Amino acid sequence: MAEPHRFFPGRGAHDPGLALFLNAGDPGPPDRFEELLLMLDESGVDCLELAVPFPDSITDGPVIRRSARRALDSGVDLAWTLDLLARVRPRLRHTRVALLADWRYSVHPAGPREFLARARDAGADGVLVHGAPPRARPGCLEAAAHLGQPMVTTCYARSEPAVLEEAARTASAYLYLVAHYGRTGSAALDPRSLEPVLSRLKKLTEAPVAVGFGVRTAADVSAVGRLGADAAVVGTAVVARLERALLTGADPVTEARACVAELLGSAAEPPGSATDTSTGRNP
């Protein structure tokens, strides 16, 4: 099993980690998307959940579904995403990459072992398989362990105890706690529902626990840290900001930089400023 400290080292209640979700290739073109990823690294983003775009996600709201459609329409697929990851990952000094792929669209056609081997070889620090049927999960986790590919597991705040225990036991990259049922971008964060389950999960696993769905602002990021999470996952808020940049002709990299600065609760730092270069965060 991989060392759990690889993701969100040193993060916690007073300084929770930040993970961002993006569909690979959106916004394009490819060289601009690569520049965006390098900027996230420089800005101190701890984890990038990089999705292989797939259509009609039942767990995503309209903002992320439109993002996936733009990427698919521009030709982004699994091979494109893995090529991108292989080019960019060696240049990232701080940001870890969790590759998110849909079971039906990307993982099953290749076969779990082949898919996971390709993800590992491309440089994925972790893999999150979306929509895997329960019968397929043990084999997928077994293949990942054999290949040395760390895995992200998921559970809901209202999952049954057995589900929480399985997610905690099998997390080898980090555990993603989904704050509420529904689609991304559909509801605000409710901290009251999270504290008991976070406390339980932290007793069940040594892997970091990240909270997503409904995390939109710096206040939300701080709130999940105070509740005991190691990190917060932001998706719709940043993807919506990038979409607005596309629609208005603004520079998406500039907009993303400002969005990250807001989520981290700091002003955007100009080049050469007094920033901790190992993390991109102010000391």
PDB file of C-alpha atoms in Angstrom:
ATOM      1  CA  MET A   1       0.000   0.000   0.000  1.00  0.00           C
ATOM      2  CA  ALA A   2       1.220   3.507  -0.844  1.00  0.00           C
ATOM      3  CA  GLU A   3       2.280   5.893   1.859  1.00  0.00           C
ATOM      4  CA  PRO A   4      -0.781   8.041   2.698  1.00  0.00           C
ATOM      5  CA  HIS A   5       1.320  11.120   3.420  1.00  0.00           C
ATOM      6  CA  ARG A   6       1.979  11.564  -0.301  1.00  0.00           C
ATOM      7  CA  PHE A   7      -1.192  13.652  -0.563  1.00  0.00           C
ATOM      8  CA  PHE A   8      -1.759  16.783   1.546  1.00  0.00           C
ATOM      9  CA  PRO A   9       1.369  16.471   3.731  1.00  0.00           C
ATOM     10  CA  GLY A  10       1.187  18.664   6.800  1.00  0.00           C
ATOM     11  CA  ARG A  11      -2.333  19.880   6.063  1.00  0.00           C
ATOM     12  CA  GLY A  12      -5.107  19.843   8.628  1.00  0.00           C
ATOM     13  CA  ALA A  13      -7.341  21.945  10.810  1.00  0.00           C
ATOM     14  CA  HIS A  14      -5.379  25.203  10.640  1.00  0.00           C
ATOM     15  CA  ASP A  15      -4.162  24.867   7.043  1.00  0.00           C
ATOM     16  CA  PRO A  16      -6.354  22.471   5.037  1.00  0.00           C
ATOM     17  CA  GLY A  17      -5.119  21.316   1.658  1.00  0.00           C
ATOM     18  CA  LEU A  18      -6.756  22.420  -1.571  1.00  0.00           C
ATOM     19  CA  ALA A  19      -7.723  20.077  -4.402  1.00  0.00           C
ATOM     20  CA  LEU A  20      -9.232  21.333  -7.655  1.00  0.00           C
ATOM     21  CA  PHE A  21     -11.219  19.393 -10.247  1.00  0.00           C
ATOM     22  CA  LEU A  22     -10.730  19.988 -13.977  1.00  0.00           C
ATOM     23  CA  ASN A  23     -11.724  18.116 -17.093  1.00  0.00           C
ATOM     24  CA  ALA A  24      -8.608  17.435 -19.160  1.00  0.00           C
ATOM     25  CA  GLY A  25      -8.398  19.792 -22.119  1.00  0.00           C
ATOM     26  CA  ASP A  26     -10.916  22.383 -20.915  1.00  0.00           C
ATOM     27  CA  PRO A  27     -10.186  25.170 -21.420  1.00  0.00           C
ATOM     28  CA  GLY A  28      -8.089  24.640 -24.553  1.00  0.00           C
ATOM     29  CA  PRO A  29      -6.033  24.831 -26.621  1.00  0.00           C
ATOM     30  CA  PRO A  30      -3.614  22.156 -25.325  1.00  0.00           C
ATOM     31  CA  ASP A  31      -0.673  24.481 -24.719  1.00  0.00           C
ATOM     32  CA  ARG A  32      -2.895  26.864 -22.756  1.00  0.00           C
ATOM     33  CA  PHE A  33      -4.254  24.005 -20.659  1.00  0.00           C
ATOM     34  CA  GLU A  34      -0.725  22.902 -19.828  1.00  0.00           C
ATOM     35  CA  GLU A  35       0.110  26.459 -18.793  1.00  0.00           C
ATOM     36  CA  LEU A  36      -2.944  26.408 -16.535  1.00  0.00           C
ATOM     37  CA  LEU A  37      -1.761  23.242 -14.776  1.00  0.00           C
ATOM     38  CA  LEU A  38       1.711  24.657 -14.199  1.00  0.00           C
ATOM     39  CA  MET A  39       0.177  27.817 -12.749  1.00  0.00           C
ATOM     40  CA  LEU A  40      -1.871  25.743 -10.288  1.00  0.00           C
ATOM     41  CA  ASP A  41       1.353  24.110  -9.120  1.00  0.00           C
ATOM     42  CA  GLU A  42       3.078  27.470  -8.693  1.00  0.00           C
ATOM     43  CA  SER A  43       0.064  28.821  -6.790  1.00  0.00           C
ATOM     44  CA  GLY A  44       0.149  26.107  -4.132  1.00  0.00           C
ATOM     45  CA  VAL A  45      -2.708  23.824  -5.170  1.00  0.00           C
ATOM     46  CA  ASP A  46      -2.059  20.542  -3.379  1.00  0.00           C
ATOM     47  CA  CYS A  47      -3.966  18.206  -5.665  1.00  0.00           C
ATOM     48  CA  LEU A  48      -5.441  18.294  -9.143  1.00  0.00           C
ATOM     49  CA  GLU A  49      -8.302  15.896  -9.796  1.00  0.00           C
ATOM     50  CA  LEU A  50      -7.777  15.558 -13.537  1.00  0.00           C
ATOM     51  CA  ALA A  51     -10.775  13.941 -15.195  1.00  0.00           C
ATOM     52  CA  VAL A  52     -10.735  12.000 -18.423  1.00  0.00           C
ATOM     53  CA  PRO A  53     -13.792  13.691 -19.973  1.00  0.00           C
ATOM     54  CA  PHE A  54     -16.874  11.526 -20.376  1.00  0.00           C
ATOM     55  CA  PRO A  55     -20.433  12.392 -21.404  1.00  0.00           C
ATOM     56  CA  ASP A  56     -23.646  12.566 -19.400  1.00  0.00           C
ATOM     57  CA  SER A  57     -22.242  12.122 -15.908  1.00  0.00           C
ATOM     58  CA  ILE A  58     -25.062  11.382 -13.489  1.00  0.00           C
ATOM     59  CA  THR A  59     -23.094  12.882 -10.577  1.00  0.00           C
ATOM     60  CA  ASP A  60     -22.221  16.196 -12.235  1.00  0.00           C
ATOM     61  CA  GLY A  61     -24.266  19.339 -12.620  1.00  0.00           C
ATOM     62  CA  PRO A  62     -24.561  21.403 -15.813  1.00  0.00           C
ATOM     63  CA  VAL A  63     -21.329  23.378 -15.369  1.00  0.00           C
ATOM     64  CA  ILE A  64     -19.063  20.340 -15.262  1.00  0.00           C
ATOM     65  CA  ARG A  65     -21.109  18.493 -17.889  1.00  0.00           C
ATOM     66  CA  ARG A  66     -20.656  21.414 -20.290  1.00  0.00           C
ATOM     67  CA  SER A  67     -16.926  21.391 -19.559  1.00  0.00           C
ATOM     68  CA  ALA A  68     -16.714  17.684 -20.358  1.00  0.00           C
ATOM     69  CA  ARG A  69     -18.634  18.212 -23.591  1.00  0.00           C
ATOM     70  CA  ARG A  70     -16.288  20.990 -24.716  1.00  0.00           C
ATOM     71  CA  ALA A  71     -13.301  18.742 -24.092  1.00  0.00           C
ATOM     72  CA  LEU A  72     -14.875  15.763 -25.861  1.00  0.00           C
ATOM     73  CA  ASP A  73     -15.840  17.909 -28.839  1.00  0.00           C
ATOM     74  CA  SER A  74     -12.207  19.020 -29.151  1.00  0.00           C
ATOM     75  CA  GLY A  75     -11.027  15.402 -29.300  1.00  0.00           C
ATOM     76  CA  VAL A  76      -9.853  14.813 -25.725  1.00  0.00           C
ATOM     77  CA  ASP A  77      -9.906  11.138 -24.736  1.00  0.00           C
ATOM     78  CA  LEU A  78      -7.988   8.762 -22.476  1.00  0.00           C
ATOM     79  CA  ALA A  79      -4.893   8.652 -24.699  1.00  0.00           C
ATOM     80  CA  TRP A  80      -4.810  12.455 -24.937  1.00  0.00           C
ATOM     81  CA  THR A  81      -5.174  12.803 -21.167  1.00  0.00           C
ATOM     82  CA  LEU A  82      -2.425  10.299 -20.400  1.00  0.00           C
ATOM     83  CA  ASP A  83      -0.084  11.968 -22.888  1.00  0.00           C
ATOM     84  CA  LEU A  84      -0.769  15.309 -21.214  1.00  0.00           C
ATOM     85  CA  LEU A  85      -0.123  13.853 -17.772  1.00  0.00           C
ATOM     86  CA  ALA A  86       3.144  12.267 -18.886  1.00  0.00           C
ATOM     87  CA  ARG A  87       4.352  15.635 -20.227  1.00  0.00           C
ATOM     88  CA  VAL A  88       3.274  17.778 -17.297  1.00  0.00           C
ATOM     89  CA  ARG A  89       3.723  15.611 -14.196  1.00  0.00           C
ATOM     90  CA  PRO A  90       7.568  15.757 -14.143  1.00  0.00           C
ATOM     91  CA  ARG A  91       7.342  19.566 -14.134  1.00  0.00           C
ATOM     92  CA  LEU A  92       5.094  19.804 -11.071  1.00  0.00           C
ATOM     93  CA  ARG A  93       6.997  20.622  -7.886  1.00  0.00           C
ATOM     94  CA  HIS A  94       4.110  20.582  -5.411  1.00  0.00           C
ATOM     95  CA  THR A  95       0.813  19.501  -6.947  1.00  0.00           C
ATOM     96  CA  ARG A  96      -0.138  15.816  -6.893  1.00  0.00           C
ATOM     97  CA  VAL A  97      -2.397  14.507  -9.652  1.00  0.00           C
ATOM     98  CA  ALA A  98      -5.351  12.204  -9.030  1.00  0.00           C
ATOM     99  CA  LEU A  99      -6.597  10.878 -12.356  1.00  0.00           C
ATOM    100  CA  LEU A 100     -10.378  10.522 -12.401  1.00  0.00           C
ATOM    101  CA  ALA A 101     -11.836   8.145 -14.980  1.00  0.00           C
ATOM    102  CA  ASP A 102     -15.308   6.763 -15.549  1.00  0.00           C
ATOM    103  CA  TRP A 103     -15.618   2.997 -15.322  1.00  0.00           C
ATOM    104  CA  ARG A 104     -17.907   2.512 -18.312  1.00  0.00           C
ATOM    105  CA  TYR A 105     -16.320   5.096 -20.572  1.00  0.00           C
ATOM    106  CA  SER A 106     -12.582   4.693 -19.875  1.00  0.00           C
ATOM    107  CA  VAL A 107     -11.676   1.918 -17.425  1.00  0.00           C
ATOM    108  CA  HIS A 108     -13.777  -1.068 -18.492  1.00  0.00           C
ATOM    109  CA  PRO A 109     -12.987  -0.826 -22.228  1.00  0.00           C
ATOM    110  CA  ALA A 110      -9.244  -0.966 -21.534  1.00  0.00           C
ATOM    111  CA  GLY A 111      -9.563  -3.397 -18.655  1.00  0.00           C
ATOM    112  CA  PRO A 112      -8.760  -2.336 -15.074  1.00  0.00           C
ATOM    113  CA  ARG A 113      -5.216  -3.727 -15.019  1.00  0.00           C
ATOM    114  CA  GLU A 114      -4.258  -2.181 -18.362  1.00  0.00           C
ATOM    115  CA  PHE A 115      -5.878   1.142 -17.483  1.00  0.00           C
ATOM    116  CA  LEU A 116      -4.165   1.323 -14.094  1.00  0.00           C
ATOM    117  CA  ALA A 117      -0.783   0.385 -15.572  1.00  0.00           C
ATOM    118  CA  ARG A 118      -1.125   3.163 -18.139  1.00  0.00           C
ATOM    119  CA  ALA A 119      -2.150   5.650 -15.446  1.00  0.00           C
ATOM    120  CA  ARG A 120       0.825   4.681 -13.286  1.00  0.00           C
ATOM    121  CA  ASP A 121       3.252   4.910 -16.175  1.00  0.00           C
ATOM    122  CA  ALA A 122       1.917   8.353 -17.134  1.00  0.00           C
ATOM    123  CA  GLY A 123       2.655   9.621 -13.610  1.00  0.00           C
ATOM    124  CA  ALA A 124      -0.687   9.547 -11.799  1.00  0.00           C
ATOM    125  CA  ASP A 125      -0.140   9.956  -8.067  1.00  0.00           C
ATOM    126  CA  GLY A 126      -3.587   8.510  -7.471  1.00  0.00           C
ATOM    127  CA  VAL A 127      -6.563   7.160  -9.409  1.00  0.00           C
ATOM    128  CA  LEU A 128     -10.254   7.683  -8.703  1.00  0.00           C
ATOM    129  CA  VAL A 129     -12.553   5.356 -10.632  1.00  0.00           C
ATOM    130  CA  HIS A 130     -15.989   6.900 -11.109  1.00  0.00           C
ATOM    131  CA  GLY A 131     -19.054   4.679 -11.290  1.00  0.00           C
ATOM    132  CA  ALA A 132     -17.444   1.272 -10.828  1.00  0.00           C
ATOM    133  CA  PRO A 133     -20.072  -1.391 -10.058  1.00  0.00           C
ATOM    134  CA  PRO A 134     -19.661  -2.999  -6.627  1.00  0.00           C
ATOM    135  CA  ARG A 135     -18.647  -6.353  -8.124  1.00  0.00           C
ATOM    136  CA  ALA A 136     -15.757  -4.696 -10.007  1.00  0.00           C
ATOM    137  CA  ARG A 137     -14.230  -2.785  -7.119  1.00  0.00           C
ATOM    138  CA  PRO A 138     -12.306  -5.615  -5.398  1.00  0.00           C
ATOM    139  CA  GLY A 139     -10.580  -6.618  -8.631  1.00  0.00           C
ATOM    140  CA  CYS A 140      -9.737  -3.018  -9.421  1.00  0.00           C
ATOM    141  CA  LEU A 141      -8.230  -2.461  -5.978  1.00  0.00           C
ATOM    142  CA  GLU A 142      -6.306  -5.745  -6.200  1.00  0.00           C
ATOM    143  CA  ALA A 143      -4.856  -4.756  -9.567  1.00  0.00           C
ATOM    144  CA  ALA A 144      -3.894  -1.335  -8.218  1.00  0.00           C
ATOM    145  CA  ALA A 145      -2.121  -2.870  -5.226  1.00  0.00           C
ATOM    146  CA  HIS A 146      -0.229  -5.268  -7.496  1.00  0.00           C
ATOM    147  CA  LEU A 147       0.857  -2.400  -9.767  1.00  0.00           C
ATOM    148  CA  GLY A 148       1.690  -0.008  -6.931  1.00  0.00           C
ATOM    149  CA  GLN A 149      -0.915   2.517  -8.068  1.00  0.00           C
ATOM    150  CA  PRO A 150      -2.425   4.458  -5.123  1.00  0.00           C
ATOM    151  CA  MET A 151      -6.224   4.714  -5.176  1.00  0.00           C
ATOM    152  CA  VAL A 152      -8.741   7.321  -4.090  1.00  0.00           C
ATOM    153  CA  THR A 153     -11.822   5.824  -2.461  1.00  0.00           C
ATOM    154  CA  THR A 154     -15.138   7.576  -1.914  1.00  0.00           C
ATOM    155  CA  CYS A 155     -18.059   7.573   0.467  1.00  0.00           C
ATOM    156  CA  TYR A 156     -20.945   9.865   1.376  1.00  0.00           C
ATOM    157  CA  ALA A 157     -21.525  11.653   4.643  1.00  0.00           C
ATOM    158  CA  ARG A 158     -24.637   9.496   5.069  1.00  0.00           C
ATOM    159  CA  SER A 159     -23.146   6.206   3.888  1.00  0.00           C
ATOM    160  CA  GLU A 160     -23.832   3.090   5.935  1.00  0.00           C
ATOM    161  CA  PRO A 161     -21.112   2.184   8.479  1.00  0.00           C
ATOM    162  CA  ALA A 162     -19.930  -0.760   6.370  1.00  0.00           C
ATOM    163  CA  VAL A 163     -19.423   1.530   3.380  1.00  0.00           C
ATOM    164  CA  LEU A 164     -17.465   4.027   5.471  1.00  0.00           C
ATOM    165  CA  GLU A 165     -15.284   1.259   6.857  1.00  0.00           C
ATOM    166  CA  GLU A 166     -14.544  -0.183   3.408  1.00  0.00           C
ATOM    167  CA  ALA A 167     -13.658   3.235   1.966  1.00  0.00           C
ATOM    168  CA  ALA A 168     -11.382   3.946   4.927  1.00  0.00           C
ATOM    169  CA  ARG A 169      -9.710   0.526   4.757  1.00  0.00           C
ATOM    170  CA  THR A 170      -9.003   0.617   1.026  1.00  0.00           C
ATOM    171  CA  ALA A 171      -7.880   4.243   0.592  1.00  0.00           C
ATOM    172  CA  SER A 172      -4.233   4.316  -0.425  1.00  0.00           C
ATOM    173  CA  ALA A 173      -4.032   7.838  -1.919  1.00  0.00           C
ATOM    174  CA  TYR A 174      -6.780   9.650  -0.030  1.00  0.00           C
ATOM    175  CA  LEU A 175     -10.412   9.196   0.928  1.00  0.00           C
ATOM    176  CA  TYR A 176     -12.892  11.509  -0.791  1.00  0.00           C
ATOM    177  CA  LEU A 177     -15.860  12.253   1.474  1.00  0.00           C
ATOM    178  CA  VAL A 178     -18.775  13.463  -0.649  1.00  0.00           C
ATOM    179  CA  ALA A 179     -20.602  15.973   1.523  1.00  0.00           C
ATOM    180  CA  HIS A 180     -24.106  15.357   0.169  1.00  0.00           C
ATOM    181  CA  TYR A 181     -26.096  13.355  -2.335  1.00  0.00           C
ATOM    182  CA  GLY A 182     -26.967  14.957  -5.651  1.00  0.00           C
ATOM    183  CA  ARG A 183     -24.996  16.520  -8.451  1.00  0.00           C
ATOM    184  CA  THR A 184     -21.959  18.767  -8.268  1.00  0.00           C
ATOM    185  CA  GLY A 185     -22.859  22.413  -7.796  1.00  0.00           C
ATOM    186  CA  SER A 186     -26.348  21.575  -6.541  1.00  0.00           C
ATOM    187  CA  ALA A 187     -26.174  22.388  -2.835  1.00  0.00           C
ATOM    188  CA  ALA A 188     -24.250  24.404  -0.298  1.00  0.00           C
ATOM    189  CA  LEU A 189     -21.978  22.874   2.297  1.00  0.00           C
ATOM    190  CA  ASP A 190     -23.637  21.788   5.561  1.00  0.00           C
ATOM    191  CA  PRO A 191     -20.855  21.472   8.157  1.00  0.00           C
ATOM    192  CA  ARG A 192     -23.192  20.038  10.798  1.00  0.00           C
ATOM    193  CA  SER A 193     -23.650  16.834   8.808  1.00  0.00           C
ATOM    194  CA  LEU A 194     -19.916  16.319   8.373  1.00  0.00           C
ATOM    195  CA  GLU A 195     -18.389  16.515  11.843  1.00  0.00           C
ATOM    196  CA  PRO A 196     -19.538  13.084  13.135  1.00  0.00           C
ATOM    197  CA  VAL A 197     -18.563  11.198   9.988  1.00  0.00           C
ATOM    198  CA  LEU A 198     -15.200  12.960   9.719  1.00  0.00           C
ATOM    199  CA  SER A 199     -14.422  12.044  13.294  1.00  0.00           C
ATOM    200  CA  ARG A 200     -15.311   8.418  12.570  1.00  0.00           C
ATOM    201  CA  LEU A 201     -13.279   8.242   9.360  1.00  0.00           C
ATOM    202  CA  LYS A 202     -10.176   9.743  10.948  1.00  0.00           C
ATOM    203  CA  LYS A 203     -10.239   6.901  13.464  1.00  0.00           C
ATOM    204  CA  LEU A 204     -10.584   4.295  10.727  1.00  0.00           C
ATOM    205  CA  THR A 205      -7.814   5.321   8.322  1.00  0.00           C
ATOM    206  CA  GLU A 206      -4.361   6.844   8.197  1.00  0.00           C
ATOM    207  CA  ALA A 207      -5.026   8.141   4.682  1.00  0.00           C
ATOM    208  CA  PRO A 208      -5.904  11.834   4.301  1.00  0.00           C
ATOM    209  CA  VAL A 209      -9.591  12.694   4.084  1.00  0.00           C
ATOM    210  CA  ALA A 210     -10.741  15.322   1.579  1.00  0.00           C
ATOM    211  CA  VAL A 211     -14.251  16.798   1.468  1.00  0.00           C
ATOM    212  CA  GLY A 212     -15.994  17.857  -1.746  1.00  0.00           C
ATOM    213  CA  PHE A 213     -19.430  18.816  -3.142  1.00  0.00           C
ATOM    214  CA  GLY A 214     -20.636  22.222  -1.982  1.00  0.00           C
ATOM    215  CA  VAL A 215     -17.150  23.596  -1.277  1.00  0.00           C
ATOM    216  CA  ARG A 216     -17.054  26.933  -3.093  1.00  0.00           C
ATOM    217  CA  THR A 217     -15.275  29.598  -1.046  1.00  0.00           C
ATOM    218  CA  ALA A 218     -12.293  30.179   1.210  1.00  0.00           C
ATOM    219  CA  ALA A 219     -14.718  30.065   4.143  1.00  0.00           C
ATOM    220  CA  ASP A 220     -15.855  26.602   3.054  1.00  0.00           C
ATOM    221  CA  VAL A 221     -12.261  25.406   2.755  1.00  0.00           C
ATOM    222  CA  SER A 222     -11.500  26.684   6.253  1.00  0.00           C
ATOM    223  CA  ALA A 223     -14.709  25.159   7.620  1.00  0.00           C
ATOM    224  CA  VAL A 224     -13.925  21.625   6.454  1.00  0.00           C
ATOM    225  CA  GLY A 225     -10.442  21.964   7.907  1.00  0.00           C
ATOM    226  CA  ARG A 226     -11.825  22.949  11.291  1.00  0.00           C
ATOM    227  CA  LEU A 227     -14.135  19.936  11.164  1.00  0.00           C
ATOM    228  CA  GLY A 228     -11.151  17.617  10.806  1.00  0.00           C
ATOM    229  CA  ALA A 229     -10.656  17.171   7.059  1.00  0.00           C
ATOM    230  CA  ASP A 230      -7.151  17.229   5.633  1.00  0.00           C
ATOM    231  CA  ALA A 231      -8.286  18.976   2.455  1.00  0.00           C
ATOM    232  CA  ALA A 232     -11.185  20.465   0.508  1.00  0.00           C
ATOM    233  CA  VAL A 233     -12.096  19.659  -3.101  1.00  0.00           C
ATOM    234  CA  VAL A 234     -13.442  22.477  -5.282  1.00  0.00           C
ATOM    235  CA  GLY A 235     -14.921  21.701  -8.681  1.00  0.00           C
ATOM    236  CA  THR A 236     -17.897  23.658  -9.943  1.00  0.00           C
ATOM    237  CA  ALA A 237     -16.704  27.035  -8.630  1.00  0.00           C
ATOM    238  CA  VAL A 238     -13.423  26.934 -10.545  1.00  0.00           C
ATOM    239  CA  VAL A 239     -14.889  25.330 -13.685  1.00  0.00           C
ATOM    240  CA  ALA A 240     -17.613  27.996 -13.765  1.00  0.00           C
ATOM    241  CA  ARG A 241     -14.973  30.704 -13.490  1.00  0.00           C
ATOM    242  CA  LEU A 242     -13.093  29.223 -16.414  1.00  0.00           C
ATOM    243  CA  GLU A 243     -16.289  28.959 -18.424  1.00  0.00           C
ATOM    244  CA  ARG A 244     -17.024  32.646 -17.838  1.00  0.00           C
ATOM    245  CA  ALA A 245     -13.525  33.461 -19.034  1.00  0.00           C
ATOM    246  CA  LEU A 246     -14.182  31.553 -22.252  1.00  0.00           C
ATOM    247  CA  LEU A 247     -17.499  33.332 -22.800  1.00  0.00           C
ATOM    248  CA  THR A 248     -16.151  36.814 -22.121  1.00  0.00           C
ATOM    249  CA  GLY A 249     -12.771  36.480 -23.822  1.00  0.00           C
ATOM    250  CA  ALA A 250     -10.861  36.798 -20.560  1.00  0.00           C
ATOM    251  CA  ASP A 251      -7.623  34.919 -19.995  1.00  0.00           C
ATOM    252  CA  PRO A 252      -8.481  31.606 -18.263  1.00  0.00           C
ATOM    253  CA  VAL A 253      -5.063  31.264 -16.633  1.00  0.00           C
ATOM    254  CA  THR A 254      -5.365  34.721 -15.070  1.00  0.00           C
ATOM    255  CA  GLU A 255      -8.889  33.942 -13.880  1.00  0.00           C
ATOM    256  CA  ALA A 256      -7.843  30.605 -12.426  1.00  0.00           C
ATOM    257  CA  ARG A 257      -4.924  32.234 -10.613  1.00  0.00           C
ATOM    258  CA  ALA A 258      -7.291  34.737  -9.008  1.00  0.00           C
ATOM    259  CA  CYS A 259      -9.729  31.980  -8.092  1.00  0.00           C
ATOM    260  CA  VAL A 260      -7.011  29.948  -6.366  1.00  0.00           C
ATOM    261  CA  ALA A 261      -5.801  33.020  -4.473  1.00  0.00           C
ATOM    262  CA  GLU A 262      -9.347  33.631  -3.242  1.00  0.00           C
ATOM    263  CA  LEU A 263      -9.799  30.017  -2.170  1.00  0.00           C
ATOM    264  CA  LEU A 264      -6.513  30.122  -0.278  1.00  0.00           C
ATOM    265  CA  GLY A 265      -7.586  33.363   1.346  1.00  0.00           C
ATOM    266  CA  SER A 266      -4.691  35.405  -0.003  1.00  0.00           C
ATOM    267  CA  ALA A 267      -4.074  38.038  -2.622  1.00  0.00           C
ATOM    268  CA  ALA A 268      -2.551  36.919  -5.874  1.00  0.00           C
ATOM    269  CA  GLU A 269       1.226  37.192  -5.598  1.00  0.00           C
ATOM    270  CA  PRO A 270       3.269  38.747  -8.408  1.00  0.00           C
ATOM    271  CA  PRO A 271       6.354  36.906  -9.664  1.00  0.00           C
ATOM    272  CA  GLY A 272       9.309  37.295  -7.324  1.00  0.00           C
ATOM    273  CA  SER A 273       7.166  38.038  -4.264  1.00  0.00           C
ATOM    274  CA  ALA A 274       7.850  36.638  -0.799  1.00  0.00           C
ATOM    275  CA  THR A 275       6.128  33.301  -1.356  1.00  0.00           C
ATOM    276  CA  ASP A 276       7.177  29.920  -0.071  1.00  0.00           C
ATOM    277  CA  THR A 277       8.425  28.402  -3.340  1.00  0.00           C
ATOM    278  CA  SER A 278       8.125  24.851  -2.062  1.00  0.00           C
ATOM    279  CA  THR A 279       4.353  25.124  -1.777  1.00  0.00           C
ATOM    280  CA  GLY A 280       3.370  28.368  -3.457  1.00  0.00           C
ATOM    281  CA  ARG A 281       1.703  29.509  -0.249  1.00  0.00           C
ATOM    282  CA  ASN A 282       2.610  32.461   1.873  1.00  0.00           C
ATOM    283  CA  PRO A 283       4.826  31.454   4.789  1.00  0.00           C
TER     284      PRO A 283
END
